[in-house]
Amino acid sequence: MSSTDRHARRPARHRRLDGDVLEGHGHGHGHSPAPPADRRVRMLIAALLVPCAIATAVGLVLLYPAGEPAAADDVTAVRVDGHVTTATEAPCTDDPSAEGCLTLTVAIAEGPLAGRSIQTEVSIVRGEAPFGAGDDVVLSVPDDELTEPTAYAVVDFQRDTPLLVLALLFAAAVIGLGGRRGFAAIAALALTATTLIAFVLPAILAGRDPLAVAVVGCCVIMFGALYLTHGFSARTSTAVLGTLVSLVLIGLLGTTFAHLAQLSGADEDTANLAAALGTGVDSRGLVLAGLMIGALGALDDVTVTQTSAVWELRQADPGLRSIALFRAAMRIGRDHVASAVNTLVLAYAGTTLPLLLVFSANQRGLGDVLTTQVIATEVVRTLVGSIGLVASVPVTTAVAVAVATRGNRETVGKH
């Protein structure tokens, strides 16, 4: 019998799995129960991940700035809410060269002057004033001059209400579509925000090594978010392994090319941070920390999708051989990583869009623009993060295939 005849006699489900009729699995994370893995596989996964989890916990304790002040300044600014009741044109008292000024009467809503009104001045720039009558604003005042009306200055708008409404709409959309899994995703997002706000930022401000802080923070987010969202199972542990390997690769590549490209990370923002802290800042470490944190979200998505694809394909055909399972899952991974890389590039490009516009307006060449410090930093972040994404697909797929095919075939088929 020829090979063509043998292929024709194969069951239709085998031909579908080996062909391209897999597009429906392209971005799904799979919600069916994960089949139990072989006991030896579970022990091996635990042997790999438990030490990493312990190291993360130890790093969290050692790097957490318990009881340490974040900033070096003795006098800090306090922000209070207020409402602009009137705005009248007036000569500028502090800047006679300005186009003009508005004198704002602001009703203070909190603090020692709550219920009273103060007057402050804002400049008119290009024919427009940033604030006017009817605006809900935020004022800044030194904490040692809270009772001095002339010390107050309007610095921003109040945005609490619209941001809260948007957050509630987001949560409702996620939970409405995902149900309990959507609620778990919101909880994972809260964990991520808590880790960044309560650990990563204070630790860096306290002078800890930014790269070490980012590594520990990423591991906390990775373990917490993935297990919280997808549950404790061999499937989730496989995604964690794939994410961990890819993060290590991104860290190594980022460190290497930040050194080769001489990316010091010394820019205006870093200089302002150093001035606020009153001490030096590891600016290159900040670059690498931002690189790892920025890539983690896309990594989680790719590794979870690849792991779920392997489990779903295995569940659809328990008799599928490992090599065929790997090839089928890789076809899904290629489509996914192509879109994920483009997403990462656009995300980094969006953060530097104002700078790109400035360079374009100055008619600087593409090569000149790409090799400037700030743009080269984003190029390294984008390319290193993309390499990590690309590498995560075969790595995670191979680990998932090895784990999924080690269980009892009959048991896998029942799930």
mmCIF file of C-alpha atoms in Angstrom:
data_model
loop_
_atom_site.group_PDB
_atom_site.id
_atom_site.type_symbol
_atom_site.label_atom_id
_atom_site.label_comp_id
_atom_site.label_asym_id
_atom_site.label_seq_id
_atom_site.Cartn_x
_atom_site.Cartn_y
_atom_site.Cartn_z
ATOM 1 C CA MET A 1 0.000 0.000 0.000
ATOM 2 C CA SER A 2 1.408 3.407 -0.951
ATOM 3 C CA SER A 3 1.933 6.193 1.556
ATOM 4 C CA THR A 4 -0.772 8.191 -0.247
ATOM 5 C CA ASP A 5 -3.295 5.393 0.286
ATOM 6 C CA ARG A 6 -2.332 5.106 3.934
ATOM 7 C CA HIS A 7 -2.814 8.842 4.407
ATOM 8 C CA ALA A 8 -6.230 8.651 2.737
ATOM 9 C CA ARG A 9 -7.322 5.887 5.116
ATOM 10 C CA ARG A 10 -6.372 7.848 8.213
ATOM 11 C CA PRO A 11 -9.281 9.091 10.351
ATOM 12 C CA ALA A 12 -10.495 12.552 9.520
ATOM 13 C CA ARG A 13 -9.597 13.893 12.952
ATOM 14 C CA HIS A 14 -5.929 12.935 12.388
ATOM 15 C CA ARG A 15 -5.863 14.763 9.062
ATOM 16 C CA ARG A 16 -7.413 17.845 10.658
ATOM 17 C CA LEU A 17 -4.819 17.925 13.412
ATOM 18 C CA ASP A 18 -1.944 17.613 10.938
ATOM 19 C CA GLY A 19 -3.400 20.196 8.583
ATOM 20 C CA ASP A 20 -4.193 23.850 8.896
ATOM 21 C CA VAL A 21 -7.747 23.560 10.265
ATOM 22 C CA LEU A 22 -6.514 24.757 13.640
ATOM 23 C CA GLU A 23 -7.138 28.430 13.354
ATOM 24 C CA GLY A 24 -9.958 28.329 15.866
ATOM 25 C CA HIS A 25 -7.417 27.504 18.572
ATOM 26 C CA GLY A 26 -5.207 30.453 17.663
ATOM 27 C CA HIS A 27 -5.769 32.584 20.728
ATOM 28 C CA GLY A 28 -7.839 30.514 23.127
ATOM 29 C CA HIS A 29 -6.549 29.738 26.566
ATOM 30 C CA GLY A 30 -8.745 26.710 27.020
ATOM 31 C CA HIS A 31 -11.275 26.387 29.793
ATOM 32 C CA SER A 32 -11.834 22.629 29.959
ATOM 33 C CA PRO A 33 -10.389 20.755 32.946
ATOM 34 C CA ALA A 34 -6.718 19.934 32.537
ATOM 35 C CA PRO A 35 -6.028 16.186 32.474
ATOM 36 C CA PRO A 36 -3.924 14.898 35.348
ATOM 37 C CA ALA A 37 -0.215 14.622 34.601
ATOM 38 C CA ASP A 38 1.966 11.661 35.424
ATOM 39 C CA ARG A 39 3.182 11.668 39.042
ATOM 40 C CA ARG A 40 6.840 11.723 37.995
ATOM 41 C CA VAL A 41 6.146 14.712 35.767
ATOM 42 C CA ARG A 42 4.478 16.556 38.631
ATOM 43 C CA MET A 43 7.443 15.830 40.879
ATOM 44 C CA LEU A 44 9.872 17.111 38.234
ATOM 45 C CA ILE A 45 7.862 20.311 37.745
ATOM 46 C CA ALA A 46 7.763 20.845 41.499
ATOM 47 C CA ALA A 47 11.524 20.292 41.715
ATOM 48 C CA LEU A 48 12.019 23.065 39.156
ATOM 49 C CA LEU A 49 9.450 25.583 40.362
ATOM 50 C CA VAL A 50 9.492 25.236 44.159
ATOM 51 C CA PRO A 51 13.115 26.493 44.489
ATOM 52 C CA CYS A 52 12.225 29.426 42.235
ATOM 53 C CA ALA A 53 9.198 30.239 44.387
ATOM 54 C CA ILE A 54 11.298 30.042 47.562
ATOM 55 C CA ALA A 55 13.979 32.275 46.022
ATOM 56 C CA THR A 56 11.273 34.760 45.042
ATOM 57 C CA ALA A 57 9.920 34.843 48.601
ATOM 58 C CA VAL A 58 13.415 35.340 50.020
ATOM 59 C CA GLY A 59 14.123 38.125 47.515
ATOM 60 C CA LEU A 60 10.835 39.787 48.406
ATOM 61 C CA VAL A 61 11.802 39.848 52.081
ATOM 62 C CA LEU A 62 15.380 41.006 51.499
ATOM 63 C CA LEU A 63 14.553 43.754 49.002
ATOM 64 C CA TYR A 64 11.399 45.109 50.620
ATOM 65 C CA PRO A 65 12.206 48.554 52.104
ATOM 66 C CA ALA A 66 10.464 48.063 55.448
ATOM 67 C CA GLY A 67 10.473 51.285 57.460
ATOM 68 C CA GLU A 68 12.766 53.126 55.046
ATOM 69 C CA PRO A 69 11.834 56.586 53.705
ATOM 70 C CA ALA A 70 11.313 56.735 49.954
ATOM 71 C CA ALA A 71 12.539 60.277 49.361
ATOM 72 C CA ALA A 72 15.284 62.439 50.816
ATOM 73 C CA ASP A 73 13.528 65.804 50.793
ATOM 74 C CA ASP A 74 12.562 67.224 54.186
ATOM 75 C CA VAL A 75 9.726 69.327 52.776
ATOM 76 C CA THR A 76 7.170 67.573 50.598
ATOM 77 C CA ALA A 77 4.237 68.895 48.621
ATOM 78 C CA VAL A 78 0.686 68.106 49.669
ATOM 79 C CA ARG A 79 -2.080 67.832 47.076
ATOM 80 C CA VAL A 80 -5.585 69.028 47.952
ATOM 81 C CA ASP A 81 -8.794 69.192 45.929
ATOM 82 C CA GLY A 82 -10.542 72.414 45.035
ATOM 83 C CA HIS A 83 -13.124 73.973 42.703
ATOM 84 C CA VAL A 84 -12.539 77.051 40.560
ATOM 85 C CA THR A 85 -15.421 79.449 41.140
ATOM 86 C CA THR A 86 -14.239 82.443 39.081
ATOM 87 C CA ALA A 87 -11.500 83.240 36.569
ATOM 88 C CA THR A 88 -10.697 86.856 35.655
ATOM 89 C CA GLU A 89 -8.005 88.294 33.406
ATOM 90 C CA ALA A 90 -5.305 90.224 35.238
ATOM 91 C CA PRO A 91 -1.746 91.466 34.687
ATOM 92 C CA CYS A 92 0.908 88.870 35.428
ATOM 93 C CA THR A 93 2.667 89.642 38.676
ATOM 94 C CA ASP A 94 5.321 86.931 38.474
ATOM 95 C CA ASP A 95 5.994 86.884 34.708
ATOM 96 C CA PRO A 96 5.504 90.259 32.994
ATOM 97 C CA SER A 97 6.671 88.789 29.648
ATOM 98 C CA ALA A 98 3.772 86.309 29.537
ATOM 99 C CA GLU A 99 0.859 86.783 27.130
ATOM 100 C CA GLY A 100 -1.455 87.289 30.054
ATOM 101 C CA CYS A 101 -2.722 85.688 33.219
ATOM 102 C CA LEU A 102 -5.927 84.590 34.887
ATOM 103 C CA THR A 103 -6.620 85.082 38.549
ATOM 104 C CA LEU A 104 -8.484 82.010 39.783
ATOM 105 C CA THR A 105 -10.669 81.968 42.857
ATOM 106 C CA VAL A 106 -10.574 78.425 44.169
ATOM 107 C CA ALA A 107 -12.752 76.950 46.922
ATOM 108 C CA ILE A 108 -10.590 74.571 48.958
ATOM 109 C CA ALA A 109 -12.313 71.238 49.647
ATOM 110 C CA GLU A 110 -9.928 69.703 52.189
ATOM 111 C CA GLY A 111 -7.096 70.464 54.568
ATOM 112 C CA PRO A 112 -6.752 73.273 57.121
ATOM 113 C CA LEU A 113 -8.331 75.792 54.699
ATOM 114 C CA ALA A 114 -11.318 73.591 53.783
ATOM 115 C CA GLY A 115 -14.376 75.728 53.102
ATOM 116 C CA ARG A 116 -12.343 78.848 52.382
ATOM 117 C CA SER A 117 -11.439 80.369 49.019
ATOM 118 C CA ILE A 118 -7.970 81.367 47.894
ATOM 119 C CA GLN A 119 -6.717 83.207 44.842
ATOM 120 C CA THR A 120 -3.932 81.970 42.595
ATOM 121 C CA GLU A 121 -2.567 82.940 39.211
ATOM 122 C CA VAL A 122 -2.112 80.889 36.020
ATOM 123 C CA SER A 123 -0.439 82.024 32.803
ATOM 124 C CA ILE A 124 -2.137 82.169 29.416
ATOM 125 C CA VAL A 125 -0.124 80.176 26.863
ATOM 126 C CA ARG A 126 -0.791 80.473 23.133
ATOM 127 C CA GLY A 127 -4.004 82.311 23.821
ATOM 128 C CA GLU A 128 -5.414 79.711 26.210
ATOM 129 C CA ALA A 129 -5.357 79.223 29.960
ATOM 130 C CA PRO A 130 -5.038 75.648 31.273
ATOM 131 C CA PHE A 131 -7.741 76.149 33.917
ATOM 132 C CA GLY A 132 -10.964 78.120 34.089
ATOM 133 C CA ALA A 133 -14.162 78.703 36.033
ATOM 134 C CA GLY A 134 -16.098 75.537 36.855
ATOM 135 C CA ASP A 135 -13.068 73.212 36.818
ATOM 136 C CA ASP A 136 -12.471 70.718 39.591
ATOM 137 C CA VAL A 137 -8.750 71.041 40.213
ATOM 138 C CA VAL A 138 -5.885 69.786 42.350
ATOM 139 C CA LEU A 139 -3.692 72.264 44.200
ATOM 140 C CA SER A 140 -0.192 71.743 45.522
ATOM 141 C CA VAL A 141 1.174 73.312 48.699
ATOM 142 C CA PRO A 142 4.304 72.655 50.827
ATOM 143 C CA ASP A 143 3.395 70.655 53.898
ATOM 144 C CA ASP A 144 4.844 73.329 56.182
ATOM 145 C CA GLU A 145 2.654 76.103 54.641
ATOM 146 C CA LEU A 146 -0.790 74.488 54.688
ATOM 147 C CA THR A 147 -2.331 77.494 56.445
ATOM 148 C CA GLU A 148 -0.801 80.067 54.073
ATOM 149 C CA PRO A 149 -3.303 80.906 51.260
ATOM 150 C CA THR A 150 -0.638 82.371 48.951
ATOM 151 C CA ALA A 151 1.330 79.096 48.973
ATOM 152 C CA TYR A 152 -1.341 77.195 47.057
ATOM 153 C CA ALA A 153 -0.923 76.624 43.295
ATOM 154 C CA VAL A 154 -3.223 74.857 40.855
ATOM 155 C CA VAL A 155 -1.312 71.974 39.243
ATOM 156 C CA ASP A 156 -3.820 69.552 37.690
ATOM 157 C CA PHE A 157 -7.418 68.508 37.111
ATOM 158 C CA GLN A 158 -9.331 66.048 39.286
ATOM 159 C CA ARG A 159 -9.759 62.816 37.359
ATOM 160 C CA ASP A 160 -10.950 60.421 40.063
ATOM 161 C CA THR A 161 -14.537 60.041 38.879
ATOM 162 C CA PRO A 162 -13.983 59.343 35.146
ATOM 163 C CA LEU A 163 -11.139 56.941 35.903
ATOM 164 C CA LEU A 164 -13.270 55.093 38.464
ATOM 165 C CA VAL A 165 -16.159 54.804 35.993
ATOM 166 C CA LEU A 166 -13.790 53.483 33.313
ATOM 167 C CA ALA A 167 -12.323 50.942 35.747
ATOM 168 C CA LEU A 168 -15.797 49.712 36.673
ATOM 169 C CA LEU A 169 -16.750 49.379 32.997
ATOM 170 C CA PHE A 170 -13.566 47.402 32.379
ATOM 171 C CA ALA A 171 -14.231 45.081 35.326
ATOM 172 C CA ALA A 172 -17.845 44.580 34.252
ATOM 173 C CA ALA A 173 -16.784 43.706 30.699
ATOM 174 C CA VAL A 174 -14.146 41.198 31.834
ATOM 175 C CA ILE A 175 -16.369 39.525 34.449
ATOM 176 C CA GLY A 176 -19.410 39.580 32.145
ATOM 177 C CA LEU A 177 -17.542 37.700 29.445
ATOM 178 C CA GLY A 178 -15.308 35.495 31.570
ATOM 179 C CA GLY A 179 -17.500 34.765 34.588
ATOM 180 C CA ARG A 180 -15.485 33.246 37.410
ATOM 181 C CA ARG A 181 -12.368 33.162 35.251
ATOM 182 C CA GLY A 182 -12.873 36.840 34.478
ATOM 183 C CA PHE A 183 -13.177 37.571 38.185
ATOM 184 C CA ALA A 184 -9.924 35.662 38.739
ATOM 185 C CA ALA A 185 -8.298 37.763 35.999
ATOM 186 C CA ILE A 186 -9.365 40.954 37.784
ATOM 187 C CA ALA A 187 -7.924 39.581 41.031
ATOM 188 C CA ALA A 188 -4.663 38.792 39.205
ATOM 189 C CA LEU A 189 -4.605 42.332 37.832
ATOM 190 C CA ALA A 190 -5.048 43.668 41.360
ATOM 191 C CA LEU A 191 -2.128 41.497 42.490
ATOM 192 C CA THR A 192 0.018 42.881 39.668
ATOM 193 C CA ALA A 193 -0.825 46.477 40.577
ATOM 194 C CA THR A 194 -0.183 45.793 44.262
ATOM 195 C CA THR A 195 3.212 44.245 43.513
ATOM 196 C CA LEU A 196 4.273 47.209 41.400
ATOM 197 C CA ILE A 197 2.978 49.876 43.785
ATOM 198 C CA ALA A 198 3.760 48.250 47.133
ATOM 199 C CA PHE A 199 7.062 46.537 46.284
ATOM 200 C CA VAL A 200 8.748 47.455 42.985
ATOM 201 C CA LEU A 201 8.435 51.241 43.186
ATOM 202 C CA PRO A 202 9.280 51.614 46.920
ATOM 203 C CA ALA A 203 12.221 49.213 46.636
ATOM 204 C CA ILE A 204 13.751 51.104 43.698
ATOM 205 C CA LEU A 205 13.149 54.450 45.431
ATOM 206 C CA ALA A 206 14.877 53.069 48.532
ATOM 207 C CA GLY A 207 18.022 52.426 46.489
ATOM 208 C CA ARG A 208 17.701 48.707 45.814
ATOM 209 C CA ASP A 209 19.169 47.358 42.569
ATOM 210 C CA PRO A 210 16.436 47.969 39.952
ATOM 211 C CA LEU A 211 17.176 44.797 37.988
ATOM 212 C CA ALA A 212 17.062 42.593 41.093
ATOM 213 C CA VAL A 213 13.815 44.263 42.160
ATOM 214 C CA ALA A 214 12.329 43.752 38.683
ATOM 215 C CA VAL A 215 13.309 40.058 38.638
ATOM 216 C CA VAL A 216 11.672 39.415 42.008
ATOM 217 C CA GLY A 217 8.632 41.526 41.108
ATOM 218 C CA CYS A 218 8.182 39.716 37.782
ATOM 219 C CA CYS A 219 8.391 36.343 39.520
ATOM 220 C CA VAL A 220 5.795 37.399 42.108
ATOM 221 C CA ILE A 221 3.470 38.557 39.337
ATOM 222 C CA MET A 222 4.147 35.449 37.241
ATOM 223 C CA PHE A 223 3.457 32.941 40.019
ATOM 224 C CA GLY A 224 0.538 34.853 41.500
ATOM 225 C CA ALA A 225 -1.246 35.908 38.318
ATOM 226 C CA LEU A 226 -0.944 32.619 36.429
ATOM 227 C CA TYR A 227 -1.937 30.326 39.291
ATOM 228 C CA LEU A 228 -4.668 32.692 40.475
ATOM 229 C CA THR A 229 -6.176 32.952 36.998
ATOM 230 C CA HIS A 230 -5.723 29.396 35.715
ATOM 231 C CA GLY A 231 -5.539 27.306 38.889
ATOM 232 C CA PHE A 232 -2.922 24.910 40.241
ATOM 233 C CA SER A 233 -2.330 22.277 37.590
ATOM 234 C CA ALA A 234 0.384 20.805 35.405
ATOM 235 C CA ARG A 235 -0.955 22.948 32.547
ATOM 236 C CA THR A 236 -0.439 26.185 34.488
ATOM 237 C CA SER A 237 2.945 25.035 35.789
ATOM 238 C CA THR A 238 4.047 24.389 32.212
ATOM 239 C CA ALA A 239 3.136 27.974 31.276
ATOM 240 C CA VAL A 240 5.051 29.209 34.333
ATOM 241 C CA LEU A 241 8.131 27.236 33.252
ATOM 242 C CA GLY A 242 7.960 28.633 29.738
ATOM 243 C CA THR A 243 7.558 32.179 31.069
ATOM 244 C CA LEU A 244 10.451 31.748 33.495
ATOM 245 C CA VAL A 245 12.849 30.469 30.816
ATOM 246 C CA SER A 246 11.890 33.318 28.495
ATOM 247 C CA LEU A 247 12.372 35.910 31.249
ATOM 248 C CA VAL A 248 15.861 34.579 31.903
ATOM 249 C CA LEU A 249 16.661 34.860 28.196
ATOM 250 C CA ILE A 250 15.285 38.423 28.053
ATOM 251 C CA GLY A 251 17.325 39.409 31.099
ATOM 252 C CA LEU A 252 20.548 38.004 29.642
ATOM 253 C CA LEU A 253 20.018 39.544 26.206
ATOM 254 C CA GLY A 254 18.939 42.866 27.694
ATOM 255 C CA THR A 255 22.017 43.069 29.931
ATOM 256 C CA THR A 256 24.333 42.147 27.063
ATOM 257 C CA PHE A 257 22.981 44.576 24.482
ATOM 258 C CA ALA A 258 22.458 47.422 26.937
ATOM 259 C CA HIS A 259 26.203 47.132 27.591
ATOM 260 C CA LEU A 260 27.193 46.734 23.933
ATOM 261 C CA ALA A 261 25.009 49.656 22.832
ATOM 262 C CA GLN A 262 26.253 51.714 25.806
ATOM 263 C CA LEU A 263 22.732 52.485 26.993
ATOM 264 C CA SER A 264 23.317 54.401 30.207
ATOM 265 C CA GLY A 265 19.643 55.251 30.719
ATOM 266 C CA ALA A 266 20.712 58.740 31.815
ATOM 267 C CA ASP A 267 17.907 61.023 30.675
ATOM 268 C CA GLU A 268 15.932 63.938 32.089
ATOM 269 C CA ASP A 269 13.518 61.704 34.004
ATOM 270 C CA THR A 270 16.352 59.795 35.642
ATOM 271 C CA ALA A 271 18.105 63.046 36.539
ATOM 272 C CA ASN A 272 14.912 64.347 38.157
ATOM 273 C CA LEU A 273 14.554 61.100 40.099
ATOM 274 C CA ALA A 274 18.139 61.326 41.336
ATOM 275 C CA ALA A 275 17.552 64.936 42.402
ATOM 276 C CA ALA A 276 14.396 63.968 44.294
ATOM 277 C CA LEU A 277 16.139 61.083 46.055
ATOM 278 C CA GLY A 278 19.309 63.035 46.781
ATOM 279 C CA THR A 279 21.413 60.094 45.654
ATOM 280 C CA GLY A 280 22.577 58.357 42.497
ATOM 281 C CA VAL A 281 20.304 55.998 40.571
ATOM 282 C CA ASP A 282 21.331 52.900 38.609
ATOM 283 C CA SER A 283 19.925 54.235 35.344
ATOM 284 C CA ARG A 284 20.954 51.206 33.276
ATOM 285 C CA GLY A 285 19.296 48.972 35.847
ATOM 286 C CA LEU A 286 16.109 51.008 35.404
ATOM 287 C CA VAL A 287 16.245 50.360 31.657
ATOM 288 C CA LEU A 288 16.591 46.616 32.190
ATOM 289 C CA ALA A 289 13.878 46.597 34.864
ATOM 290 C CA GLY A 290 11.463 48.331 32.492
ATOM 291 C CA LEU A 291 12.366 45.876 29.742
ATOM 292 C CA MET A 292 11.526 42.818 31.837
ATOM 293 C CA ILE A 293 8.327 44.229 33.313
ATOM 294 C CA GLY A 294 7.158 45.417 29.892
ATOM 295 C CA ALA A 295 7.707 42.012 28.273
ATOM 296 C CA LEU A 296 6.098 39.952 31.054
ATOM 297 C CA GLY A 297 2.498 40.649 30.056
ATOM 298 C CA ALA A 298 2.986 39.492 26.476
ATOM 299 C CA LEU A 299 4.966 36.469 27.676
ATOM 300 C CA ASP A 300 2.152 35.329 29.970
ATOM 301 C CA ASP A 301 -0.294 35.510 27.091
ATOM 302 C CA VAL A 302 1.888 33.522 24.678
ATOM 303 C CA THR A 303 2.913 30.790 27.122
ATOM 304 C CA VAL A 304 -0.613 30.220 28.441
ATOM 305 C CA THR A 305 -1.992 30.055 24.912
ATOM 306 C CA GLN A 306 0.644 27.571 23.776
ATOM 307 C CA THR A 307 0.145 25.350 26.800
ATOM 308 C CA SER A 308 -3.622 25.365 26.348
ATOM 309 C CA ALA A 309 -3.257 24.624 22.630
ATOM 310 C CA VAL A 310 -1.183 21.519 23.387
ATOM 311 C CA TRP A 311 -3.657 20.303 26.008
ATOM 312 C CA GLU A 312 -6.670 20.877 23.753
ATOM 313 C CA LEU A 313 -5.048 19.118 20.796
ATOM 314 C CA ARG A 314 -4.016 16.226 23.018
ATOM 315 C CA GLN A 315 -7.519 16.042 24.434
ATOM 316 C CA ALA A 316 -9.045 16.023 20.930
ATOM 317 C CA ASP A 317 -6.808 13.131 19.866
ATOM 318 C CA PRO A 318 -5.166 11.186 22.735
ATOM 319 C CA GLY A 319 -3.392 8.966 20.215
ATOM 320 C CA LEU A 320 -1.530 11.806 18.502
ATOM 321 C CA ARG A 321 2.218 11.255 18.599
ATOM 322 C CA SER A 322 4.471 13.780 20.306
ATOM 323 C CA ILE A 323 6.096 15.073 17.129
ATOM 324 C CA ALA A 324 2.733 15.590 15.405
ATOM 325 C CA LEU A 325 1.369 17.289 18.527
ATOM 326 C CA PHE A 326 4.377 19.612 18.627
ATOM 327 C CA ARG A 327 4.029 20.546 14.962
ATOM 328 C CA ALA A 328 0.305 21.214 15.279
ATOM 329 C CA ALA A 329 0.792 23.446 18.335
ATOM 330 C CA MET A 330 3.665 25.280 16.634
ATOM 331 C CA ARG A 331 1.388 26.215 13.744
ATOM 332 C CA ILE A 332 -0.852 27.956 16.273
ATOM 333 C CA GLY A 333 2.165 29.524 17.953
ATOM 334 C CA ARG A 334 3.541 31.028 14.755
ATOM 335 C CA ASP A 335 0.324 32.950 14.121
ATOM 336 C CA HIS A 336 0.077 34.059 17.716
ATOM 337 C CA VAL A 337 3.665 35.222 18.130
ATOM 338 C CA ALA A 338 3.493 37.193 14.865
ATOM 339 C CA SER A 339 0.643 39.306 16.224
ATOM 340 C CA ALA A 340 2.160 39.486 19.722
ATOM 341 C CA VAL A 341 5.469 40.839 18.405
ATOM 342 C CA ASN A 342 3.651 43.510 16.421
ATOM 343 C CA THR A 343 1.674 44.407 19.530
ATOM 344 C CA LEU A 344 4.890 44.796 21.527
ATOM 345 C CA VAL A 345 6.480 46.986 18.837
ATOM 346 C CA LEU A 346 3.420 49.238 18.666
ATOM 347 C CA ALA A 347 3.258 49.499 22.470
ATOM 348 C CA TYR A 348 6.857 50.712 22.697
ATOM 349 C CA ALA A 349 6.434 52.980 19.663
ATOM 350 C CA GLY A 350 3.414 54.582 21.298
ATOM 351 C CA THR A 351 5.434 55.546 24.374
ATOM 352 C CA THR A 352 8.031 57.366 22.244
ATOM 353 C CA LEU A 353 5.635 58.949 19.737
ATOM 354 C CA PRO A 354 6.144 62.546 20.989
ATOM 355 C CA LEU A 355 9.910 62.143 20.664
ATOM 356 C CA LEU A 356 9.581 60.648 17.193
ATOM 357 C CA LEU A 357 7.488 63.662 16.179
ATOM 358 C CA VAL A 358 10.134 66.050 17.532
ATOM 359 C CA PHE A 359 12.895 64.275 15.624
ATOM 360 C CA SER A 360 10.800 64.230 12.475
ATOM 361 C CA ALA A 361 10.066 67.943 12.780
ATOM 362 C CA ASN A 362 13.806 68.594 13.067
ATOM 363 C CA GLN A 363 14.327 66.583 9.851
ATOM 364 C CA ARG A 364 16.770 64.154 11.389
ATOM 365 C CA GLY A 365 17.565 61.016 9.413
ATOM 366 C CA LEU A 366 16.216 57.596 10.373
ATOM 367 C CA GLY A 367 19.646 56.258 11.288
ATOM 368 C CA ASP A 368 20.367 59.303 13.431
ATOM 369 C CA VAL A 369 17.014 58.990 15.201
ATOM 370 C CA LEU A 370 17.316 55.260 15.915
ATOM 371 C CA THR A 371 20.779 55.588 17.452
ATOM 372 C CA THR A 372 19.929 58.361 19.905
ATOM 373 C CA GLN A 373 19.961 57.296 23.550
ATOM 374 C CA VAL A 374 16.221 57.369 24.222
ATOM 375 C CA ILE A 375 15.137 55.765 20.922
ATOM 376 C CA ALA A 376 17.931 53.166 20.977
ATOM 377 C CA THR A 377 16.733 52.171 24.443
ATOM 378 C CA GLU A 378 13.239 51.498 23.086
ATOM 379 C CA VAL A 379 14.708 49.622 20.100
ATOM 380 C CA VAL A 380 16.653 47.325 22.430
ATOM 381 C CA ARG A 381 13.570 46.817 24.614
ATOM 382 C CA THR A 382 11.433 45.985 21.598
ATOM 383 C CA LEU A 383 13.848 43.607 19.909
ATOM 384 C CA VAL A 384 14.985 41.822 23.072
ATOM 385 C CA GLY A 385 11.383 41.448 24.215
ATOM 386 C CA SER A 386 10.403 40.129 20.793
ATOM 387 C CA ILE A 387 13.232 37.586 20.819
ATOM 388 C CA GLY A 388 11.998 36.401 24.210
ATOM 389 C CA LEU A 389 8.467 36.069 22.828
ATOM 390 C CA VAL A 390 9.653 34.108 19.814
ATOM 391 C CA ALA A 391 11.752 31.793 21.988
ATOM 392 C CA SER A 392 8.879 31.211 24.394
ATOM 393 C CA VAL A 393 6.797 29.479 21.714
ATOM 394 C CA PRO A 394 9.020 26.437 20.983
ATOM 395 C CA VAL A 395 10.224 26.241 24.592
ATOM 396 C CA THR A 396 6.735 26.246 26.092
ATOM 397 C CA THR A 397 5.353 23.977 23.380
ATOM 398 C CA ALA A 398 8.123 21.408 23.889
ATOM 399 C CA VAL A 399 7.635 21.380 27.667
ATOM 400 C CA ALA A 400 3.844 21.168 27.287
ATOM 401 C CA VAL A 401 4.099 18.246 24.847
ATOM 402 C CA ALA A 402 6.485 16.415 27.179
ATOM 403 C CA VAL A 403 4.132 16.913 30.137
ATOM 404 C CA ALA A 404 0.879 16.210 28.279
ATOM 405 C CA THR A 405 2.077 12.980 26.652
ATOM 406 C CA ARG A 406 3.427 11.433 29.846
ATOM 407 C CA GLY A 407 0.002 10.787 31.356
ATOM 408 C CA ASN A 408 -2.288 7.817 30.888
ATOM 409 C CA ARG A 409 -3.816 8.039 27.407
ATOM 410 C CA GLU A 410 -7.166 6.736 28.455
ATOM 411 C CA THR A 411 -7.358 9.221 31.312
ATOM 412 C CA VAL A 412 -6.404 12.075 29.010
ATOM 413 C CA GLY A 413 -9.078 11.054 26.527
ATOM 414 C CA LYS A 414 -11.785 11.168 29.182
ATOM 415 C CA HIS A 415 -10.988 14.796 29.931
#
